[in-house]
PDB file of C-alpha atoms in Angstrom:
ATOM      1  CA  MET A   1       0.116  -0.023   0.058  1.00 53.00           C
ATOM      2  CA  LEU A   2       1.185   3.434  -0.892  1.00 64.00           C
ATOM      3  CA  ASP A   3       1.487   6.310   1.759  1.00 63.00           C
ATOM      4  CA  ASN A   4       2.687   8.961  -0.299  1.00 79.00           C
ATOM      5  CA  ILE A   5      -0.374   9.887  -2.254  1.00 90.00           C
ATOM      6  CA  THR A   6      -2.181  13.274  -1.464  1.00 92.00           C
ATOM      7  CA  TYR A   7      -5.949  12.671  -2.379  1.00 97.00           C
ATOM      8  CA  LEU A   8      -8.307  15.712  -3.082  1.00 98.00           C
ATOM      9  CA  SER A   9     -10.809  16.756  -0.675  1.00 98.00           C
ATOM     10  CA  ASP A  10     -14.536  15.811  -1.713  1.00 98.00           C
ATOM     11  CA  ASP A  11     -15.175  19.293  -2.759  1.00 98.00           C
ATOM     12  CA  GLU A  12     -11.983  19.680  -4.956  1.00 98.00           C
ATOM     13  CA  ALA A  13     -12.838  16.342  -6.541  1.00 98.00           C
ATOM     14  CA  LYS A  14     -16.321  17.096  -7.508  1.00 98.00           C
ATOM     15  CA  GLU A  15     -15.365  20.458  -8.983  1.00 98.00           C
ATOM     16  CA  MET A  16     -12.529  19.132 -11.068  1.00 98.00           C
ATOM     17  CA  ILE A  17     -14.814  16.025 -12.313  1.00 98.00           C
ATOM     18  CA  CYS A  18     -17.011  18.840 -13.725  1.00 98.00           C
ATOM     19  CA  GLU A  19     -14.252  20.941 -15.107  1.00 98.00           C
ATOM     20  CA  ILE A  20     -13.128  17.676 -17.018  1.00 98.00           C
ATOM     21  CA  GLY A  21     -16.204  17.043 -18.067  1.00 98.00           C
ATOM     22  CA  ARG A  22     -16.846  20.199 -19.572  1.00 98.00           C
ATOM     23  CA  ARG A  23     -13.404  20.158 -21.508  1.00 98.00           C
ATOM     24  CA  VAL A  24     -13.995  16.514 -23.023  1.00 98.00           C
ATOM     25  CA  TYR A  25     -17.237  17.682 -23.846  1.00 98.00           C
ATOM     26  CA  ASN A  26     -15.957  21.208 -25.719  1.00 97.00           C
ATOM     27  CA  LYS A  27     -13.312  19.220 -27.407  1.00 97.00           C
ATOM     28  CA  ASN A  28     -15.914  16.498 -28.755  1.00 97.00           C
ATOM     29  CA  PHE A  29     -14.338  13.780 -26.928  1.00 98.00           C
ATOM     30  CA  VAL A  30     -17.548  12.632 -26.267  1.00 97.00           C
ATOM     31  CA  ALA A  31     -21.446  13.146 -27.435  1.00 95.00           C
ATOM     32  CA  ALA A  32     -24.569  13.166 -25.813  1.00 95.00           C
ATOM     33  CA  ASN A  33     -24.092  11.499 -22.528  1.00 94.00           C
ATOM     34  CA  ASP A  34     -20.912   9.579 -23.384  1.00 95.00           C
ATOM     35  CA  GLY A  35     -17.718   8.942 -21.186  1.00 96.00           C
ATOM     36  CA  ASN A  36     -17.265   8.729 -17.560  1.00 96.00           C
ATOM     37  CA  ILE A  37     -14.671  10.548 -15.210  1.00 98.00           C
ATOM     38  CA  SER A  38     -13.607   9.550 -11.660  1.00 98.00           C
ATOM     39  CA  ILE A  39     -11.413  10.590  -8.922  1.00 98.00           C
ATOM     40  CA  LYS A  40     -10.294   8.708  -5.908  1.00 98.00           C
ATOM     41  CA  VAL A  41     -10.448  10.594  -2.701  1.00 98.00           C
ATOM     42  CA  GLY A  42      -9.469   7.825  -0.158  1.00 97.00           C
ATOM     43  CA  LEU A  43      -8.310   4.329   0.122  1.00 96.00           C
ATOM     44  CA  ASN A  44     -11.929   2.970  -0.374  1.00 97.00           C
ATOM     45  CA  GLU A  45     -13.782   6.256  -1.683  1.00 98.00           C
ATOM     46  CA  VAL A  46     -14.348   7.242  -5.393  1.00 98.00           C
ATOM     47  CA  TRP A  47     -16.349  10.157  -6.817  1.00 98.00           C
ATOM     48  CA  ALA A  48     -17.810   9.450 -10.270  1.00 98.00           C
ATOM     49  CA  THR A  49     -19.997  10.877 -12.882  1.00 98.00           C
ATOM     50  CA  PRO A  50     -23.507   9.769 -12.731  1.00 97.00           C
ATOM     51  CA  THR A  51     -25.310   7.651 -15.674  1.00 95.00           C
ATOM     52  CA  GLY A  52     -27.392   9.539 -18.388  1.00 94.00           C
ATOM     53  CA  VAL A  53     -25.752  12.750 -17.843  1.00 96.00           C
ATOM     54  CA  SER A  54     -23.828  15.118 -20.447  1.00 97.00           C
ATOM     55  CA  LYS A  55     -20.406  15.713 -19.318  1.00 97.00           C
ATOM     56  CA  GLY A  56     -20.501  19.197 -20.721  1.00 97.00           C
ATOM     57  CA  PHE A  57     -23.627  20.223 -18.205  1.00 96.00           C
ATOM     58  CA  MET A  58     -22.570  18.217 -14.816  1.00 97.00           C
ATOM     59  CA  THR A  59     -23.036  20.225 -11.520  1.00 97.00           C
ATOM     60  CA  PRO A  60     -21.170  18.976  -8.388  1.00 98.00           C
ATOM     61  CA  ASP A  61     -24.488  17.729  -6.688  1.00 97.00           C
ATOM     62  CA  MET A  62     -24.950  15.505  -9.744  1.00 97.00           C
ATOM     63  CA  LEU A  63     -22.062  13.201  -8.741  1.00 98.00           C
ATOM     64  CA  VAL A  64     -21.826   9.930  -6.947  1.00 98.00           C
ATOM     65  CA  LYS A  65     -19.285   8.577  -4.170  1.00 98.00           C
ATOM     66  CA  VAL A  66     -18.850   4.842  -4.254  1.00 98.00           C
ATOM     67  CA  ASP A  67     -16.433   2.606  -2.626  1.00 98.00           C
ATOM     68  CA  LEU A  68     -14.220   0.248  -4.454  1.00 97.00           C
ATOM     69  CA  THR A  69     -16.868  -2.530  -4.927  1.00 96.00           C
ATOM     70  CA  GLY A  70     -19.345  -0.043  -6.422  1.00 96.00           C
ATOM     71  CA  LYS A  71     -21.497   0.436  -3.462  1.00 97.00           C
ATOM     72  CA  VAL A  72     -22.782   4.130  -3.406  1.00 97.00           C
ATOM     73  CA  LEU A  73     -21.688   6.154  -0.415  1.00 98.00           C
ATOM     74  CA  GLU A  74     -23.094   9.396  -1.280  1.00 97.00           C
ATOM     75  CA  GLY A  75     -25.358  10.987  -3.883  1.00 96.00           C
ATOM     76  CA  THR A  76     -29.127  10.489  -4.992  1.00 95.00           C
ATOM     77  CA  ARG A  77     -28.031   9.344  -8.908  1.00 96.00           C
ATOM     78  CA  LYS A  78     -27.329   5.987 -10.142  1.00 95.00           C
ATOM     79  CA  PRO A  79     -23.304   5.504 -11.222  1.00 94.00           C
ATOM     80  CA  SER A  80     -22.920   4.534 -14.746  1.00 90.00           C
ATOM     81  CA  SER A  81     -22.471   0.650 -15.605  1.00 88.00           C
ATOM     82  CA  GLU A  82     -19.193   1.687 -17.123  1.00 92.00           C
ATOM     83  CA  LEU A  83     -17.684   2.678 -13.469  1.00 96.00           C
ATOM     84  CA  LYS A  84     -16.395  -1.074 -13.360  1.00 96.00           C
ATOM     85  CA  MET A  85     -13.438  -0.080 -15.517  1.00 96.00           C
ATOM     86  CA  HIS A  86     -12.607   2.837 -13.433  1.00 98.00           C
ATOM     87  CA  LEU A  87     -12.810   0.692 -10.260  1.00 98.00           C
ATOM     88  CA  ARG A  88     -10.816  -2.027 -11.937  1.00 98.00           C
ATOM     89  CA  VAL A  89      -7.801   0.310 -12.619  1.00 98.00           C
ATOM     90  CA  TYR A  90      -7.997   1.354  -8.996  1.00 98.00           C
ATOM     91  CA  LEU A  91      -8.039  -2.124  -7.696  1.00 98.00           C
ATOM     92  CA  GLU A  92      -5.120  -3.038 -10.337  1.00 98.00           C
ATOM     93  CA  ASN A  93      -2.841   0.091  -9.812  1.00 97.00           C
ATOM     94  CA  GLU A  94      -2.699   1.754  -6.438  1.00 96.00           C
ATOM     95  CA  GLU A  95      -0.808   4.805  -7.651  1.00 96.00           C
ATOM     96  CA  ILE A  96      -3.760   5.734  -9.893  1.00 98.00           C
ATOM     97  CA  THR A  97      -6.337   8.407  -8.623  1.00 98.00           C
ATOM     98  CA  ALA A  98      -8.024   9.453 -11.642  1.00 98.00           C
ATOM     99  CA  VAL A  99      -9.746   7.644 -14.741  1.00 98.00           C
ATOM    100  CA  VAL A 100     -10.878   9.381 -17.805  1.00 98.00           C
ATOM    101  CA  HIS A 101     -13.167   7.418 -20.405  1.00 98.00           C
ATOM    102  CA  ALA A 102     -14.241   8.948 -23.617  1.00 98.00           C
ATOM    103  CA  HIS A 103     -14.994   8.372 -27.225  1.00 97.00           C
ATOM    104  CA  PRO A 104     -12.672  10.686 -29.269  1.00 98.00           C
ATOM    105  CA  GLN A 105     -12.933  10.283 -33.032  1.00 97.00           C
ATOM    106  CA  ALA A 106      -9.482   9.626 -33.980  1.00 97.00           C
ATOM    107  CA  ALA A 107      -8.536   7.328 -31.306  1.00 98.00           C
ATOM    108  CA  THR A 108     -12.150   5.517 -31.572  1.00 97.00           C
ATOM    109  CA  ALA A 109     -11.379   5.024 -35.146  1.00 97.00           C
ATOM    110  CA  TYR A 110      -8.147   3.074 -34.196  1.00 97.00           C
ATOM    111  CA  ALA A 111     -10.176   1.189 -31.855  1.00 97.00           C
ATOM    112  CA  MET A 112     -12.757   0.170 -34.177  1.00 96.00           C
ATOM    113  CA  ALA A 113     -10.027  -0.748 -36.676  1.00 97.00           C
ATOM    114  CA  GLY A 114      -8.320  -2.897 -34.072  1.00 97.00           C
ATOM    115  CA  ILE A 115      -5.047  -1.094 -34.545  1.00 96.00           C
ATOM    116  CA  PRO A 116      -2.688  -0.322 -31.540  1.00 97.00           C
ATOM    117  CA  LEU A 117      -0.696   2.694 -31.004  1.00 97.00           C
ATOM    118  CA  ASP A 118       2.630   0.545 -30.711  1.00 95.00           C
ATOM    119  CA  HIS A 119       5.227   2.176 -33.134  1.00 94.00           C
ATOM    120  CA  ALA A 120       7.575   5.003 -32.073  1.00 94.00           C
ATOM    121  CA  TYR A 121       6.644   7.684 -34.526  1.00 93.00           C
ATOM    122  CA  SER A 122       7.061  11.214 -32.227  1.00 93.00           C
ATOM    123  CA  PRO A 123       8.646  11.821 -29.104  1.00 94.00           C
ATOM    124  CA  GLU A 124       5.489  13.339 -27.867  1.00 92.00           C
ATOM    125  CA  GLY A 125       3.789  10.020 -28.258  1.00 93.00           C
ATOM    126  CA  VAL A 126       6.778   8.362 -26.689  1.00 95.00           C
ATOM    127  CA  ILE A 127       7.061  10.457 -23.568  1.00 94.00           C
ATOM    128  CA  LEU A 128       3.177  11.121 -23.095  1.00 92.00           C
ATOM    129  CA  LEU A 129       1.615   7.684 -23.989  1.00 95.00           C
ATOM    130  CA  GLY A 130       4.121   5.156 -25.104  1.00 96.00           C
ATOM    131  CA  LYS A 131       2.640   2.182 -26.310  1.00 97.00           C
ATOM    132  CA  VAL A 132      -1.437   2.257 -26.340  1.00 98.00           C
ATOM    133  CA  PRO A 133      -2.635  -1.564 -26.874  1.00 97.00           C
ATOM    134  CA  VAL A 134      -6.123  -2.371 -27.941  1.00 98.00           C
ATOM    135  CA  SER A 135      -8.273  -4.493 -25.503  1.00 97.00           C
ATOM    136  CA  PRO A 136     -10.436  -7.355 -26.307  1.00 95.00           C
ATOM    137  CA  TYR A 137     -14.088  -6.414 -27.265  1.00 95.00           C
ATOM    138  CA  ALA A 138     -16.376  -6.801 -24.120  1.00 93.00           C
ATOM    139  CA  ALA A 139     -20.023  -5.966 -24.143  1.00 90.00           C
ATOM    140  CA  PRO A 140     -20.836  -2.561 -22.472  1.00 84.00           C
ATOM    141  CA  GLY A 141     -21.775  -2.794 -18.727  1.00 81.00           C
ATOM    142  CA  THR A 142     -20.600  -6.187 -18.237  1.00 89.00           C
ATOM    143  CA  GLN A 143     -17.898  -7.947 -16.047  1.00 91.00           C
ATOM    144  CA  GLU A 144     -16.092  -8.345 -19.507  1.00 94.00           C
ATOM    145  CA  VAL A 145     -15.233  -4.968 -19.730  1.00 94.00           C
ATOM    146  CA  PRO A 146     -13.195  -4.445 -16.560  1.00 96.00           C
ATOM    147  CA  ASP A 147     -11.763  -7.935 -17.150  1.00 97.00           C
ATOM    148  CA  SER A 148     -10.645  -6.798 -20.639  1.00 97.00           C
ATOM    149  CA  ILE A 149      -8.417  -3.846 -19.399  1.00 97.00           C
ATOM    150  CA  ALA A 150      -7.269  -5.455 -16.264  1.00 97.00           C
ATOM    151  CA  PRO A 151      -3.854  -6.572 -18.084  1.00 97.00           C
ATOM    152  CA  TYR A 152      -2.904  -3.126 -19.057  1.00 97.00           C
ATOM    153  CA  CYS A 153      -3.323  -1.021 -15.742  1.00 97.00           C
ATOM    154  CA  LYS A 154      -0.022  -1.332 -14.272  1.00 96.00           C
ATOM    155  CA  ASP A 155       2.451  -0.912 -17.310  1.00 96.00           C
ATOM    156  CA  TYR A 156       0.467   1.422 -19.695  1.00 97.00           C
ATOM    157  CA  ASN A 157      -0.874   4.884 -19.519  1.00 97.00           C
ATOM    158  CA  ALA A 158      -4.006   4.447 -21.889  1.00 98.00           C
ATOM    159  CA  VAL A 159      -6.022   1.640 -23.908  1.00 98.00           C
ATOM    160  CA  LEU A 160      -8.092   1.575 -26.717  1.00 98.00           C
ATOM    161  CA  LEU A 161     -11.308  -0.400 -26.191  1.00 97.00           C
ATOM    162  CA  ALA A 162     -12.159  -2.301 -29.135  1.00 96.00           C
ATOM    163  CA  ASN A 163     -15.125  -0.914 -31.001  1.00 94.00           C
ATOM    164  CA  HIS A 164     -15.746   1.260 -28.438  1.00 93.00           C
ATOM    165  CA  GLY A 165     -13.204   4.255 -27.050  1.00 96.00           C
ATOM    166  CA  ALA A 166     -10.608   4.973 -25.090  1.00 98.00           C
ATOM    167  CA  LEU A 167      -9.262   5.067 -21.324  1.00 98.00           C
ATOM    168  CA  THR A 168      -6.627   6.733 -19.563  1.00 98.00           C
ATOM    169  CA  TRP A 169      -5.706   7.110 -16.298  1.00 98.00           C
ATOM    170  CA  GLY A 170      -2.892   9.119 -14.085  1.00 97.00           C
ATOM    171  CA  ARG A 171      -1.685   9.829 -10.808  1.00 97.00           C
ATOM    172  CA  ASP A 172      -4.024  13.147 -10.580  1.00 97.00           C
ATOM    173  CA  ILE A 173      -6.884  13.992 -12.808  1.00 98.00           C
ATOM    174  CA  ILE A 174      -4.975  16.455 -14.849  1.00 98.00           C
ATOM    175  CA  GLU A 175      -2.755  13.762 -16.057  1.00 97.00           C
ATOM    176  CA  ALA A 176      -5.365  11.374 -16.681  1.00 98.00           C
ATOM    177  CA  TYR A 177      -7.105  14.038 -18.698  1.00 98.00           C
ATOM    178  CA  TYR A 178      -3.800  15.040 -20.593  1.00 97.00           C
ATOM    179  CA  ARG A 179      -3.381  11.641 -21.543  1.00 98.00           C
ATOM    180  CA  MET A 180      -6.634  11.480 -23.101  1.00 98.00           C
ATOM    181  CA  GLU A 181      -6.073  14.929 -25.038  1.00 97.00           C
ATOM    182  CA  SER A 182      -2.520  13.484 -26.140  1.00 97.00           C
ATOM    183  CA  LEU A 183      -4.025  10.441 -27.306  1.00 98.00           C
ATOM    184  CA  GLU A 184      -6.526  12.029 -29.498  1.00 98.00           C
ATOM    185  CA  HIS A 185      -3.897  14.578 -30.891  1.00 97.00           C
ATOM    186  CA  TYR A 186      -1.384  11.632 -31.910  1.00 96.00           C
ATOM    187  CA  SER A 187      -3.952   9.586 -33.241  1.00 97.00           C
ATOM    188  CA  MET A 188      -5.396  12.403 -35.452  1.00 97.00           C
ATOM    189  CA  THR A 189      -1.577  13.188 -36.336  1.00 95.00           C
ATOM    190  CA  LEU A 190      -1.143   9.825 -37.515  1.00 94.00           C
ATOM    191  CA  LEU A 191      -4.566   9.709 -39.463  1.00 93.00           C
ATOM    192  CA  HIS A 192      -3.591  12.854 -41.405  1.00 93.00           C
ATOM    193  CA  THR A 193      -0.104  11.464 -41.986  1.00 92.00           C
ATOM    194  CA  LYS A 194      -1.831   8.233 -43.353  1.00 87.00           C
ATOM    195  CA  LYS A 195      -4.002  10.417 -45.541  1.00 87.00           C
ATOM    196  CA  LEU A 196      -0.794  12.106 -47.248  1.00 88.00           C
ATOM    197  CA  THR A 197       1.514   8.894 -47.629  1.00 85.00           C
ATOM    198  CA  ASP A 198       1.722   5.381 -46.418  1.00 78.00           C
ATOM    199  CA  GLN A 199       5.620   5.891 -45.405  1.00 78.00           C
ATOM    200  CA  LEU A 200       5.384   6.637 -41.762  1.00 82.00           C
ATOM    201  CA  GLU A 201       9.050   6.824 -40.350  1.00 86.00           C
ATOM    202  CA  GLU A 202       9.726   5.119 -36.946  1.00 90.00           C
ATOM    203  CA  LEU A 203      12.088   6.497 -34.664  1.00 93.00           C
ATOM    204  CA  SER A 204      15.441   4.454 -34.427  1.00 93.00           C
ATOM    205  CA  ALA A 205      16.222   2.419 -31.336  1.00 94.00           C
ATOM    206  CA  GLU A 206      18.753   5.041 -30.494  1.00 94.00           C
ATOM    207  CA  ARG A 207      16.296   7.665 -30.494  1.00 94.00           C
ATOM    208  CA  LEU A 208      13.718   5.667 -28.720  1.00 94.00           C
ATOM    209  CA  ALA A 209      15.896   4.746 -25.944  1.00 94.00           C
ATOM    210  CA  GLU A 210      16.680   8.627 -25.265  1.00 95.00           C
ATOM    211  CA  LEU A 211      13.120   9.450 -25.231  1.00 94.00           C
ATOM    212  CA  ILE A 212      12.166   6.616 -22.682  1.00 94.00           C
ATOM    213  CA  GLN A 213      15.245   8.001 -20.612  1.00 94.00           C
ATOM    214  CA  ILE A 214      13.624  11.329 -20.889  1.00 95.00           C
ATOM    215  CA  ARG A 215      10.106   9.743 -19.889  1.00 94.00           C
ATOM    216  CA  GLU A 216      11.687   7.967 -16.780  1.00 94.00           C
ATOM    217  CA  ASN A 217      13.578  11.245 -15.732  1.00 95.00           C
ATOM    218  CA  MET A 218      10.240  12.760 -15.597  1.00 93.00           C
ATOM    219  CA  GLY A 219       8.853  10.213 -13.075  1.00 92.00           C
ATOM    220  CA  ILE A 220       6.825   8.390 -15.707  1.00 93.00           C
ATOM    221  CA  LYS A 221       7.974   4.485 -15.268  1.00 92.00           C
ATOM    222  CA  THR A 222       4.915   3.231 -17.663  1.00 95.00           C
ATOM    223  CA  GLY A 223       4.199   3.218 -21.258  1.00 95.00           C
ATOM    224  CA  GLY A 224       4.866  -0.370 -22.439  1.00 90.00           C
ATOM    225  CA  ASN A 225       7.307  -1.045 -25.491  1.00 89.00           C
ATOM    226  CA  LEU A 226       7.273   0.616 -28.624  1.00 93.00           C
ATOM    227  CA  ILE A 227       8.396  -0.592 -31.946  1.00 92.00           C
ATOM    228  CA  SER A 228      11.333   1.147 -33.226  1.00 91.00           C
ATOM    229  CA  ARG A 229      12.399   1.603 -36.715  1.00 89.00           C
ATOM    230  CA  GLU A 230      14.992  -1.386 -36.724  1.00 88.00           C
ATOM    231  CA  GLU A 231      12.397  -3.937 -34.667  1.00 88.00           C
ATOM    232  CA  ALA A 232       9.903  -2.948 -37.565  1.00 84.00           C
ATOM    233  CA  LEU A 233      12.236  -3.768 -40.218  1.00 84.00           C
ATOM    234  CA  LYS A 234      13.231  -7.020 -38.631  1.00 84.00           C
ATOM    235  CA  LEU A 235       9.733  -7.935 -38.090  1.00 78.00           C
ATOM    236  CA  GLY A 236       8.988  -7.358 -41.879  1.00 70.00           C
ATOM    237  CA  ALA A 237      12.128  -9.443 -42.801  1.00 59.00           C
ATOM    238  CA  ASN A 238      11.000 -12.243 -40.290  1.00 60.00           C
ATOM    239  CA  ASN A 239       7.415 -12.214 -42.103  1.00 54.00           C
ATOM    240  CA  GLU A 240       8.617 -12.216 -45.816  1.00 44.00           C
ATOM    241  CA  PRO A 241      10.276 -15.783 -45.981  1.00 37.00           C
ATOM    242  CA  HIS A 242       7.228 -17.757 -44.550  1.00 36.00           C
ATOM    243  CA  ASP A 243       4.733 -16.401 -46.809  1.00 36.00           C
ATOM    244  CA  SER A 244       5.258 -13.299 -48.785  1.00 32.00           C
ATOM    245  CA  SER A 245       1.947 -13.033 -50.587  1.00 32.00           C
ATOM    246  CA  SER A 246      -0.045 -13.311 -47.069  1.00 32.00           C
ATOM    247  CA  VAL A 247       2.109 -10.587 -45.548  1.00 34.00           C
ATOM    248  CA  GLN A 248       1.329  -8.230 -48.702  1.00 36.00           C
ATOM    249  CA  VAL A 249      -2.499  -9.007 -48.451  1.00 37.00           C
ATOM    250  CA  ASP A 250      -2.502  -8.324 -44.832  1.00 46.00           C
ATOM    251  CA  GLN A 251      -0.688  -5.077 -45.288  1.00 46.00           C
ATOM    252  CA  LYS A 252      -2.989  -4.129 -48.295  1.00 48.00           C
ATOM    253  CA  LEU A 253      -6.260  -4.883 -45.961  1.00 47.00           C
ATOM    254  CA  ILE A 254      -4.732  -2.838 -43.100  1.00 46.00           C
ATOM    255  CA  GLN A 255      -3.999  -0.012 -45.304  1.00 52.00           C
ATOM    256  CA  SER A 256      -7.439  -0.043 -46.865  1.00 55.00           C
ATOM    257  CA  ILE A 257      -9.210  -0.224 -43.507  1.00 51.00           C
ATOM    258  CA  VAL A 258      -7.258   2.536 -42.313  1.00 48.00           C
ATOM    259  CA  ALA A 259      -7.719   4.706 -45.349  1.00 55.00           C
ATOM    260  CA  GLN A 260     -11.578   4.207 -45.095  1.00 60.00           C
ATOM    261  CA  VAL A 261     -11.713   5.170 -41.447  1.00 50.00           C
ATOM    262  CA  THR A 262      -9.494   8.084 -41.883  1.00 49.00           C
ATOM    263  CA  GLU A 263     -11.799   9.676 -44.689  1.00 60.00           C
ATOM    264  CA  GLU A 264     -15.033   8.749 -42.663  1.00 57.00           C
ATOM    265  CA  VAL A 265     -13.278  10.717 -39.619  1.00 46.00           C
ATOM    266  CA  LEU A 266     -11.845  13.634 -41.810  1.00 48.00           C
ATOM    267  CA  LYS A 267     -15.396  13.611 -43.299  1.00 58.00           C
ATOM    268  CA  LYS A 268     -16.815  14.497 -39.826  1.00 50.00           C
ATOM    269  CA  LEU A 269     -14.399  17.205 -38.963  1.00 48.00           C
ATOM    270  CA  TRP A 270     -14.092  19.194 -42.038  1.00 50.00           C
TER     271      TRP A 270
END
């Protein structure tokens, strides 16, 4: 058990949840009643957004306080069924005190395509996010959802939810929110780049190691293992002798899917 965590007060946590709710709504990371936000305020106490409320129009009195089993401690509204994801993150990783779930369009496009963000393309992507895996599909509101994200809670900073959206967490609510913002910005940059060319240049192993060291110097010990340029080339070389035709087909299929998803996302944005 960690003893160096400073928790927000109840009032501070509720105000921050409403503030972050307005931000994710104004940035179009959510629509209608989508998304959830929670902040841990004690060893067994969590303030969270209720079900059926737009994140852009929340007030502190709407929020719900629960324990780590989901039992309501304070509040008159019903917590979202997706709160199970948040509680699982807290149970798996004691350092985490805030979780943000949203449906940002570019990141969700990658989630729907089943494509993880696992290549080292930019310094910001390496330092702020690291590798972002795709969790297996799980029916919303079921126990399958927290089970699907459990393997990623300790070693990663974010996860794409297959056919659903994205989940980020942090040592405080600002870190959790910034990771969601960075995830969408990075995803959108990749989509724009893929619209221009299929030739995305990975960072070298040397550059990747430098960035990981910078990340660790910033106190960020998580982020998973990204694929460097050398590793990407090696993976390609290892695949070719076995069945180069199938590799080419797979690459064309992936490129086709990404192109279609990119076109749909950009149509909505422009």
